Rosetta silent file (secondary structure, phi, psi, omega in degrees, C-alpha in Angstrom):
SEQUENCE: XXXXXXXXXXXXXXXXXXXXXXXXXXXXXXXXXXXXXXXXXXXXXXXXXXXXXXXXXXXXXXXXXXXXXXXXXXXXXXXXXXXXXXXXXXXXXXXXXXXXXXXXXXXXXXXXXXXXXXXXXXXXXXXXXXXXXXXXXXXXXXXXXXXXXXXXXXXXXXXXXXXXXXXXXXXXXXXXXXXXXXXXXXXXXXXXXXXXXXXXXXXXXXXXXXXXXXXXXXXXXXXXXXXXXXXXXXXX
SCORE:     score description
SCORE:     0.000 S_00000001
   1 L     0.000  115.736  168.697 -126.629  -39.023  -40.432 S_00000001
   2 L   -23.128  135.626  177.872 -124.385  -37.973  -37.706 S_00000001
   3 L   -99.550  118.372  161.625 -121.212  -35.587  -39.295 S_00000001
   4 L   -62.179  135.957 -154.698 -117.655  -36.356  -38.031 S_00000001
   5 L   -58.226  163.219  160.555 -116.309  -33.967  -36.180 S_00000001
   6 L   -55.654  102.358 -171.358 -113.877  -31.677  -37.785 S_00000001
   7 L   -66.962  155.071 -174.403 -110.378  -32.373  -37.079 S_00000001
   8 L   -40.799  146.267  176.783 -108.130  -29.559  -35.733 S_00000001
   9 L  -107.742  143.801 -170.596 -106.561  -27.296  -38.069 S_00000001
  10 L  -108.858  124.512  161.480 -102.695  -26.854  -37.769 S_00000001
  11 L   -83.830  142.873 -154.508 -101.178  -23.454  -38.592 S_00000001
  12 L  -117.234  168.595 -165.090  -98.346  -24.386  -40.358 S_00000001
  13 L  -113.974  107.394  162.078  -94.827  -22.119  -40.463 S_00000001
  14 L   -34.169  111.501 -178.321  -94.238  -22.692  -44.787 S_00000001
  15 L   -70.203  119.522  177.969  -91.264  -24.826  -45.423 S_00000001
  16 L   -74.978  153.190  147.634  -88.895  -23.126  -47.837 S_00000001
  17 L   -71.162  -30.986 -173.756  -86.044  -23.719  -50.392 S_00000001
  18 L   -76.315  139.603  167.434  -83.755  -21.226  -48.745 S_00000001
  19 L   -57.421  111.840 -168.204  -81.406  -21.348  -46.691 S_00000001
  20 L   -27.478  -38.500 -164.301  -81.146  -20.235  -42.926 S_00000001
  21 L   -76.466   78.825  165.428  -78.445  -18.139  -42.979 S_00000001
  22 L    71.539   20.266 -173.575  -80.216  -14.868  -43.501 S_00000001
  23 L  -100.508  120.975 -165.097  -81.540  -15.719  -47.126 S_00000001
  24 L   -69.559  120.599  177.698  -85.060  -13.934  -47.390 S_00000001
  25 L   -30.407  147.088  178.401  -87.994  -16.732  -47.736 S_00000001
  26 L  -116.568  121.201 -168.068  -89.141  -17.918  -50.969 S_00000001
  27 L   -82.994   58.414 -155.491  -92.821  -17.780  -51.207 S_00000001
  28 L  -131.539   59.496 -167.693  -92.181  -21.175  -53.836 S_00000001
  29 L   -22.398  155.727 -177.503  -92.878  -24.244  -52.039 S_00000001
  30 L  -109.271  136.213  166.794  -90.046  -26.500  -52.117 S_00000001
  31 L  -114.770  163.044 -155.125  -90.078  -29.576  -54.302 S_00000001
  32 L  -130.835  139.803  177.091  -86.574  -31.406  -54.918 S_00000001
  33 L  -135.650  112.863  178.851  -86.090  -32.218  -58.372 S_00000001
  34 L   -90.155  120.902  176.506  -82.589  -34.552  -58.610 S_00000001
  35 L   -55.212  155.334 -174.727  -81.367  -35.385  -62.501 S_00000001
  36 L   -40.396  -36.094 -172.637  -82.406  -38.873  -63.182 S_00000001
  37 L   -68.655  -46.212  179.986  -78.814  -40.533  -62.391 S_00000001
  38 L   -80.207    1.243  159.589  -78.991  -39.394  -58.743 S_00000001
  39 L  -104.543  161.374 -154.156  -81.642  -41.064  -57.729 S_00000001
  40 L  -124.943  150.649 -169.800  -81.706  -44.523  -56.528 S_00000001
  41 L   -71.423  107.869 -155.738  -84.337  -47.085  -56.532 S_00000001
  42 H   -29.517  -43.268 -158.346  -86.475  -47.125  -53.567 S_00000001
  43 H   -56.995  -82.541 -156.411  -86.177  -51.364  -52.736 S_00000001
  44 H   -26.754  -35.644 -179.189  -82.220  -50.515  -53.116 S_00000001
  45 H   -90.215  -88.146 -171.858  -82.048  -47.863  -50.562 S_00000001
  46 L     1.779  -50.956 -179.323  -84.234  -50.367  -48.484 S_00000001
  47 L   -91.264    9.261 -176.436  -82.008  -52.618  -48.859 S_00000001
  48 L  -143.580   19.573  160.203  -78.643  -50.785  -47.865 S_00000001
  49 L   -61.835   62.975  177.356  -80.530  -48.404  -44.718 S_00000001
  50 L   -82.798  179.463  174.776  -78.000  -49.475  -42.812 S_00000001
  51 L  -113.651  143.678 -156.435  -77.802  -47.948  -39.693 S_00000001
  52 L  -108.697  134.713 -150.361  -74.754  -45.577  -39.580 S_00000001
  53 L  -151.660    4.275  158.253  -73.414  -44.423  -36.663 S_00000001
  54 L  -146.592  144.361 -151.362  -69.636  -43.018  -38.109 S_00000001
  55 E  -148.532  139.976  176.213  -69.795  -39.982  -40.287 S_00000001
  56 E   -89.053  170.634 -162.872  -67.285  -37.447  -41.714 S_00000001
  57 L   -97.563   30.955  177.746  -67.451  -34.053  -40.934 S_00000001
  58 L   -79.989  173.291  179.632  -68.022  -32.944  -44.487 S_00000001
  59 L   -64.471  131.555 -178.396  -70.716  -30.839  -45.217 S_00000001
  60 L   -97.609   90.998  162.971  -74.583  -31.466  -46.105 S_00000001
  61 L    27.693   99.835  158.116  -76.048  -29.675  -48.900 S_00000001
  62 H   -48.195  -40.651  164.060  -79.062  -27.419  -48.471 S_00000001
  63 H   -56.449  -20.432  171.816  -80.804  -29.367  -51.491 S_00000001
  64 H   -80.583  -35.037 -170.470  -80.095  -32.561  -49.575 S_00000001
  65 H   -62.459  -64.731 -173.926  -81.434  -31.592  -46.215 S_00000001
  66 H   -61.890  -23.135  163.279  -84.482  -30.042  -47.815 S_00000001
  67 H   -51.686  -69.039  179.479  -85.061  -33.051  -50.109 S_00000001
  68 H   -35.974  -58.343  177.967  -84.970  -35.409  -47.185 S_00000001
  69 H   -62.862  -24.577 -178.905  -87.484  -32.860  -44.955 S_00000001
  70 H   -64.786  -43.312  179.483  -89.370  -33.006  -48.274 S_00000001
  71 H   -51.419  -82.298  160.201  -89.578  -36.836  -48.255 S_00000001
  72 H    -5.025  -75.762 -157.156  -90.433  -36.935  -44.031 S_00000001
  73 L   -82.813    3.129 -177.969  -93.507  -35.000  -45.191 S_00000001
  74 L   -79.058   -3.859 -151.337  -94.778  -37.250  -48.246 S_00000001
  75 L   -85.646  117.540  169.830  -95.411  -39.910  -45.088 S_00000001
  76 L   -44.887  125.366  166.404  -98.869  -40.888  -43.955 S_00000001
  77 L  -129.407  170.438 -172.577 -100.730  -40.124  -41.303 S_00000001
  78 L   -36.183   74.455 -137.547 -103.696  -40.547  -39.754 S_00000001
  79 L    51.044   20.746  162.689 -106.679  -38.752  -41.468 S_00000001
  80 L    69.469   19.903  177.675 -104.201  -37.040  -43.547 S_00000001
  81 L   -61.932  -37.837 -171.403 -103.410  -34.301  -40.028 S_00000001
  82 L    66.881   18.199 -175.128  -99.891  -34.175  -40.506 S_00000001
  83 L   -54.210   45.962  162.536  -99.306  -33.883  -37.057 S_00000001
  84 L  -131.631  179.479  157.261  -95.173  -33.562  -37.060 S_00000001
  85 E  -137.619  172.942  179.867  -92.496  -30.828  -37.101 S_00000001
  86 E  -133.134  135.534  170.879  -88.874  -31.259  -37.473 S_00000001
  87 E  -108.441   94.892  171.359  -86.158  -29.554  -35.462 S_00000001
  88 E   -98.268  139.959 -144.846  -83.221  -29.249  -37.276 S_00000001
  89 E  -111.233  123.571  155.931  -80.367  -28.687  -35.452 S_00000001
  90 L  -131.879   12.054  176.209  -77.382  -27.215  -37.248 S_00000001
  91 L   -49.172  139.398  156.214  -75.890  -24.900  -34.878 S_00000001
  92 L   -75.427  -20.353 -163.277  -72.193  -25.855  -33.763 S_00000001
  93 H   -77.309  -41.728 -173.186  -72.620  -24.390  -30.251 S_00000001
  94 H   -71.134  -13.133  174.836  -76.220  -26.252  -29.832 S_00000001
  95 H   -71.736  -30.719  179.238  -74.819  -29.614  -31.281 S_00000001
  96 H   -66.665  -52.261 -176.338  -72.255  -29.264  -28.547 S_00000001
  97 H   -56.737  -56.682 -175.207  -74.445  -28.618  -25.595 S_00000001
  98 H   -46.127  -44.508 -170.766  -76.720  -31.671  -26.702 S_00000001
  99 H   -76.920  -17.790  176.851  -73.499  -34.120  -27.103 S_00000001
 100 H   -77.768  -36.308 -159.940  -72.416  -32.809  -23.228 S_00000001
 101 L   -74.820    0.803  161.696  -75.717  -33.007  -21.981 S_00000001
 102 L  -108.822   13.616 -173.246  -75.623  -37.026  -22.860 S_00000001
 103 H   -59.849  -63.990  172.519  -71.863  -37.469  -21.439 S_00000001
 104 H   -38.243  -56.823  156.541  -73.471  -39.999  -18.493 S_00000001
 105 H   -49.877  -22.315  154.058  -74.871  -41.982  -20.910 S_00000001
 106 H   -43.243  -62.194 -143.081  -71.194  -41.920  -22.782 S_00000001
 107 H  -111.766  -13.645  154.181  -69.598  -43.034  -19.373 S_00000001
 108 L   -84.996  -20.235  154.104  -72.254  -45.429  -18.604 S_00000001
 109 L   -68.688  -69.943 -162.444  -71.653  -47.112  -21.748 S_00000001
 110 L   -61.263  -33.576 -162.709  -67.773  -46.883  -21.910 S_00000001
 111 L   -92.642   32.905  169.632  -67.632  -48.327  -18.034 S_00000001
 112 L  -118.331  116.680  175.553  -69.599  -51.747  -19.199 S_00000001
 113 L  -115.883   42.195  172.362  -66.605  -54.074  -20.036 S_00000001
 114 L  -147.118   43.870  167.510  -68.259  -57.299  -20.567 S_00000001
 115 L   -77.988  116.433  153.268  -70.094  -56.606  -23.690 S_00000001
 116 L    19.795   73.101  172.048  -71.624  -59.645  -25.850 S_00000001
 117 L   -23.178  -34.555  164.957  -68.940  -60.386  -28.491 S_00000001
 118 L   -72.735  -11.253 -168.195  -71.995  -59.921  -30.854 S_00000001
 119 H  -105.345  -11.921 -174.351  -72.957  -56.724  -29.558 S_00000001
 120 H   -62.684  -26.506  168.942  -69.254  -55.026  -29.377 S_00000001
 121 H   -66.155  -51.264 -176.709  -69.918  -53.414  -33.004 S_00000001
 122 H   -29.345  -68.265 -176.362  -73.445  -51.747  -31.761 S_00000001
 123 H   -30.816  -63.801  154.725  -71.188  -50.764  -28.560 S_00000001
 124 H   -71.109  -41.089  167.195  -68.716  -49.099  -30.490 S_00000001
 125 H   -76.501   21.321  164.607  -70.261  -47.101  -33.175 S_00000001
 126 H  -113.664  -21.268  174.717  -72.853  -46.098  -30.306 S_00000001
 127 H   -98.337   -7.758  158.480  -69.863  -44.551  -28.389 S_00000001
 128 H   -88.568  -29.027  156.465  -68.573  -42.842  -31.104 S_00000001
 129 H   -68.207  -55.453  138.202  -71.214  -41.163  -32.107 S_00000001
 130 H    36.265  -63.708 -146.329  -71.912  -40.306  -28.170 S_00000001
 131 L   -98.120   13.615 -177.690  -68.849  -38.287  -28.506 S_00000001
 132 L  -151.225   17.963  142.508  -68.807  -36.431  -31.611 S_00000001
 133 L   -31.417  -30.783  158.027  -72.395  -35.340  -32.261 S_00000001
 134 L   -55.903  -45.251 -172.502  -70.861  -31.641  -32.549 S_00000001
 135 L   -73.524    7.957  161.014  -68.938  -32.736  -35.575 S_00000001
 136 L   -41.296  134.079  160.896  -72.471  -33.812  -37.194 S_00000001
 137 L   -69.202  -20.459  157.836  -73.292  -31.599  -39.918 S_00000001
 138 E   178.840  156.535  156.553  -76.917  -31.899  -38.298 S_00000001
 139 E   -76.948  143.361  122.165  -79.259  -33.130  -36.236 S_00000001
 140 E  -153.639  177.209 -148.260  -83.191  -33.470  -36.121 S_00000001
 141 E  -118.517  113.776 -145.269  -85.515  -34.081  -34.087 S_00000001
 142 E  -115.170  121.944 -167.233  -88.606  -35.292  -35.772 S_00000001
 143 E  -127.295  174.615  169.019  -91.485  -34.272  -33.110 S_00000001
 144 E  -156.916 -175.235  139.955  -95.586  -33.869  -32.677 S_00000001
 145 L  -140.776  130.417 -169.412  -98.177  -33.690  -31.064 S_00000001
 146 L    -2.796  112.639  149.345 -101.719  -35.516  -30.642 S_00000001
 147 L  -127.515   45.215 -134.752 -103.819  -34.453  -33.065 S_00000001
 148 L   173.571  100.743   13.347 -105.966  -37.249  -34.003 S_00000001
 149 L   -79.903 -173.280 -159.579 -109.009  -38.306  -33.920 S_00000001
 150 L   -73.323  -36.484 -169.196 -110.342  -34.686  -33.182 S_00000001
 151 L   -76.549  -24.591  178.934 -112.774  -35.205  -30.188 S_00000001
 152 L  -158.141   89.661 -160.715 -109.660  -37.492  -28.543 S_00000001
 153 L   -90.103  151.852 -160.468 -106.361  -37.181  -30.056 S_00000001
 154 L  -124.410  145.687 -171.612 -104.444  -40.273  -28.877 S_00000001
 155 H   -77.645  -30.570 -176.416 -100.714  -40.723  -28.964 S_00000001
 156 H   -60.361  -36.768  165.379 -100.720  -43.837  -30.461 S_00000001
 157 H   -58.365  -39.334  178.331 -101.858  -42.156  -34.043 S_00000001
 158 H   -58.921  -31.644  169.061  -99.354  -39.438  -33.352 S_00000001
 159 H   -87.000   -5.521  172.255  -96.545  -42.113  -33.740 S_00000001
 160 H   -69.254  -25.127 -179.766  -98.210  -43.939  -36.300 S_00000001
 161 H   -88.549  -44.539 -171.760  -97.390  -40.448  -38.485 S_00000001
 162 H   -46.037  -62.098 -170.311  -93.911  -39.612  -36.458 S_00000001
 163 H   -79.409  -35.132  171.221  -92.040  -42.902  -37.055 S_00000001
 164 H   -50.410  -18.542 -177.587  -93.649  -43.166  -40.923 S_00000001
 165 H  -106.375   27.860 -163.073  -92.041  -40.040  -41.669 S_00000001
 166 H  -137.750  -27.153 -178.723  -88.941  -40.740  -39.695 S_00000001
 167 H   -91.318  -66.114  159.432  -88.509  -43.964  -42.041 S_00000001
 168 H   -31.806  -63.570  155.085  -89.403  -41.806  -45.075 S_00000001
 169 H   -19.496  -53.364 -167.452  -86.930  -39.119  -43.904 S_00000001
 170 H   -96.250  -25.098  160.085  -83.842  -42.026  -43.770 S_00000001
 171 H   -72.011  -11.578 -171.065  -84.732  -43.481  -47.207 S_00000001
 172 H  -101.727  -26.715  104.642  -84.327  -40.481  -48.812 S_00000001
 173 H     8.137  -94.689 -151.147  -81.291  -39.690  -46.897 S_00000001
 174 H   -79.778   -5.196  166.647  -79.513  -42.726  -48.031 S_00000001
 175 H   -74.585  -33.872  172.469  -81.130  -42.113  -51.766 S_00000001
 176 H  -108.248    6.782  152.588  -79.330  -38.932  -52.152 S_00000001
 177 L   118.041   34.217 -173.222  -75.793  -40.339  -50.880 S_00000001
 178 L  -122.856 -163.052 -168.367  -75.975  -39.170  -46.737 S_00000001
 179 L  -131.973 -170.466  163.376  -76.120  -41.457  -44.116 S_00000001
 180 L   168.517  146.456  127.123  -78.425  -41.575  -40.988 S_00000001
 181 E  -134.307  165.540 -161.747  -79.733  -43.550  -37.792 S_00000001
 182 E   -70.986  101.259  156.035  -82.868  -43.403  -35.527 S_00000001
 183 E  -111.462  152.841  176.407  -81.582  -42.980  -32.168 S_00000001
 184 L  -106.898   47.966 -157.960  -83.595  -42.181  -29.436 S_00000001
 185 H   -54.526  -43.271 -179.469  -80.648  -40.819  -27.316 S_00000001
 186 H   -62.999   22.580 -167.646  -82.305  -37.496  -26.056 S_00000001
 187 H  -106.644  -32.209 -170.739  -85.198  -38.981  -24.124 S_00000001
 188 H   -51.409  -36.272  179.241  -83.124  -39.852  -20.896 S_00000001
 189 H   -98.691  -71.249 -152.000  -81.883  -35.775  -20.964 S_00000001
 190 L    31.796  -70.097 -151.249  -85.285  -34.417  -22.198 S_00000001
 191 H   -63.019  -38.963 -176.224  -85.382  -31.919  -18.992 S_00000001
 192 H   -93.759  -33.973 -175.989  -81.820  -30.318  -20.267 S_00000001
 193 H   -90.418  -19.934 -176.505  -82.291  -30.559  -23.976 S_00000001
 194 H   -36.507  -53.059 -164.115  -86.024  -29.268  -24.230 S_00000001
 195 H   -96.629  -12.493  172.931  -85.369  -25.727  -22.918 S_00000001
 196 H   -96.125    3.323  164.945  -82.100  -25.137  -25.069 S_00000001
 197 L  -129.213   23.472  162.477  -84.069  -25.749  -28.006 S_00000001
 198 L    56.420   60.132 -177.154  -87.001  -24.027  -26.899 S_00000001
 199 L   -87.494  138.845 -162.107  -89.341  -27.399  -27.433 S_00000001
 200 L   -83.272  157.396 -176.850  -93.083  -26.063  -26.486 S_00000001
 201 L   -48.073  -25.531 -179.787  -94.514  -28.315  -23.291 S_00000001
 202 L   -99.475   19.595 -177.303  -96.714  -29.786  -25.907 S_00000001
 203 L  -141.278  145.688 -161.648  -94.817  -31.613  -28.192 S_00000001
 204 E   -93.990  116.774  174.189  -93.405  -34.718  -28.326 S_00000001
 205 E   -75.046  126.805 -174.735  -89.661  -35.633  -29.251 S_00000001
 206 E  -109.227  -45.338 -178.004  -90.135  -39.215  -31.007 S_00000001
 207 E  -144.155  171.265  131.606  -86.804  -39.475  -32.194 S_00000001
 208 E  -105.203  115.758 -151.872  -83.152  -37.932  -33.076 S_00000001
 209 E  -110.464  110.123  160.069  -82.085  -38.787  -36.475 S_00000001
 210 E   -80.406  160.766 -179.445  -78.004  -37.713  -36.963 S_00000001
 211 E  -145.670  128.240 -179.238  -77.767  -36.964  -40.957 S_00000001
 212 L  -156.609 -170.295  171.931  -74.475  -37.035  -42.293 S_00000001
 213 E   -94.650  170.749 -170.504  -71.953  -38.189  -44.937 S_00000001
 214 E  -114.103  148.798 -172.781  -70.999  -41.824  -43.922 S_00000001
 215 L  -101.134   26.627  167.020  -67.437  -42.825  -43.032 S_00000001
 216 L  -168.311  153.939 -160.093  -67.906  -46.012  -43.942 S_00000001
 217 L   -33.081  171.502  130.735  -69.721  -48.192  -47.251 S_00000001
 218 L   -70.967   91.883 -169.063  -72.971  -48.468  -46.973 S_00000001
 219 L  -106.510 -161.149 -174.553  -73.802  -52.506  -46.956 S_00000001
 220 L  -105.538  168.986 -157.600  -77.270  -54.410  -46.977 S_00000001
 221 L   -73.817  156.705 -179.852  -79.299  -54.537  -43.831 S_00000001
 222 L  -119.341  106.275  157.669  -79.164  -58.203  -42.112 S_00000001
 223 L  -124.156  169.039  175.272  -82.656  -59.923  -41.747 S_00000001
 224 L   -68.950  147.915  176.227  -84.335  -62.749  -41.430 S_00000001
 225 L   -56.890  131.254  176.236  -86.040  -64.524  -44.905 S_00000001
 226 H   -44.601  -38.351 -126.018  -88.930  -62.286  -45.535 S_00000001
 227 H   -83.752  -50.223 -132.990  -90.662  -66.069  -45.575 S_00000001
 228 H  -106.050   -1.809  152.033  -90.634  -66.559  -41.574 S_00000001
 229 H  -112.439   11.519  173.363  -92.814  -63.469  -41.088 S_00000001
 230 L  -120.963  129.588 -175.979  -95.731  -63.779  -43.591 S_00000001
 231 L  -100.711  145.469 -175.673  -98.892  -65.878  -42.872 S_00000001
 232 L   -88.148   66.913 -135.230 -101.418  -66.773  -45.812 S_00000001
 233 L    56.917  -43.369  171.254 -105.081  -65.987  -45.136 S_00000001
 234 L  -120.683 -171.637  176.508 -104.710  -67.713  -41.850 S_00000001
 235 L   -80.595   -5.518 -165.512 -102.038  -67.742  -38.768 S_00000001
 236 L   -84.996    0.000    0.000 -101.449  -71.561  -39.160 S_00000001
C-alpha cells in the first residue's frame, strides 16, 4: 500500500506571552485563561460580530491581543499544516504609512456622491476608518502560504485555513470586549505595503483585520432566517 507523502514541515518562530517592547521571551507557551465572568458564550458573540468599522483610540491589552492570536490558531486547517502567520501591526509610524498608502482609495470613495440610501452607512464607517487607521491600537494581517497537499500545495486549502482562523480570530475579539472587521483594504496597495512590512515574496496577505475598542454598541448581525438556506437530504 502506497504511503502518502509527507507534508512539509513548517519551522515555526514560538508565539509568546510577552510583550514586544523589549520583554525577554518566555519559553511558556501562551494559553489565555479569562475568570469565568469574562467570557461570553460562543452563539452570543456570533450573534453580535457585527462588523465595526468606528473605534476609540483606547488601548488593547497584551492578554487580549494574545488571547485573540491564541484563538486564530485553534482554527482548522487542512491536514492539520497550519499554514498561517499573523502580522501584527502596532507601530504608530507603520499604521500611518499603511493609512497614506490607501488615501486614493479614501478619495475614490469620498468623490462618489450618489451612494444607495441603503449603502450610505457601509459608505461612511468605510471612510472613517480609511482615515484613521493610525489611531487603531492595531492592525493584522492574517497571511500564508500553500502548503497543502504536499506533492501540490493549492491555494484554495491555504484559504480554507486563512479565513477559518480569521473568523476564529474576530469571535474571540468580540468575546473579550474589542471590536473588529475583515477588510481586505491592502490588496489594491500590496506593491507599497509589502516592502514596509518586509512581507517575504511567498506569502499571501488574505486579509486586514483592524482590532480595537468599539465606539459604538455592539448589536446583532442582520440575516436572513437560517430556514431559507438549509436543504434536507435532497436540494428540492
Amino acid at each position: 500500500m502506497a504511503t502518502a507523502p509527507a507534508e512539509p514541515s513548517r519551522k515555526r518562530r514560538r508565539m509568546t506571552s510577552q510583550a514586544p517592547a523589549g520583554v525577554p521571551d518566555s519559553s511558556t507557551p501562551f494559553a489565555p485563561e479569562l475568570p469565568l465572568p469574562q467570557r461570553m458564550d460562543v452563539l452570543e458573540a456570533m450573534r453580535t460580530q457585527v462588523a465595526m468599522r468606528w473605534f476609540t483610540e483606547e488601548p488593547v491589552t497584551h492578554e487580549q491581543l494574545m488571547t485573540v492570536l491564541w484563538a486564530a490558531t485553534r482554527a482548522p486547517s487542512p491536514g492539520n499544516t497550519q499554514g498561517w502567520d499573523f502580522l501584527v501591526v502596532t507601530e504608530p509610524e507603520l499604521k500611518r504609512k499603511i493609512r497614506d498608502a490607501i488615501v486614493p482609495l479614501r478619495e475614490k470613495l469620498e468623490a462618489v456622491t450618489d451612494t444607495p440610501p441603503g449603502r450610505q452607512k457601509l459608505r461612511a464607517g468605510s471612510l472613517n476608518l480609511m482615515a484613521h487607521l493610525d489611531k487603531l491600537p492595531v492592525l493584522i494581517f492574517v497571511c500564508g502560504k500553500p502548503v497543502f497537499p504536499a506533492d501540490n500545495p493549492r491555494l484554495d486549502m491555504m484559504y480554507s485555513a486563512l479565513y477559518g482562523a480569521t473568523q476564529n480570530l474576530m469571535l474571540a475579539a468580540r468575546a473579550v470586549g474589542l471590536a473588529t472587521v475583515m477588510t481586505t483594504l491592502h490588496s489594491a496597495f500590496e506593491p507599497v505595503i509589502r516592502p514596509m512590512l518586509g512581507v517575504p515574496d511567498d506569502i499571501h496577505l488574505a486579509s486586514m483585520i483592524p482590532v480595537g475598542r468599539p465606539a459604538r454598541p455592539h448589536t446583532a448581525v442582520k440575516r436572513k432566517p437560517v430556514e431559507d438556506f438549509v436543504h434536507w437530504n435532497t436540494w428540492a
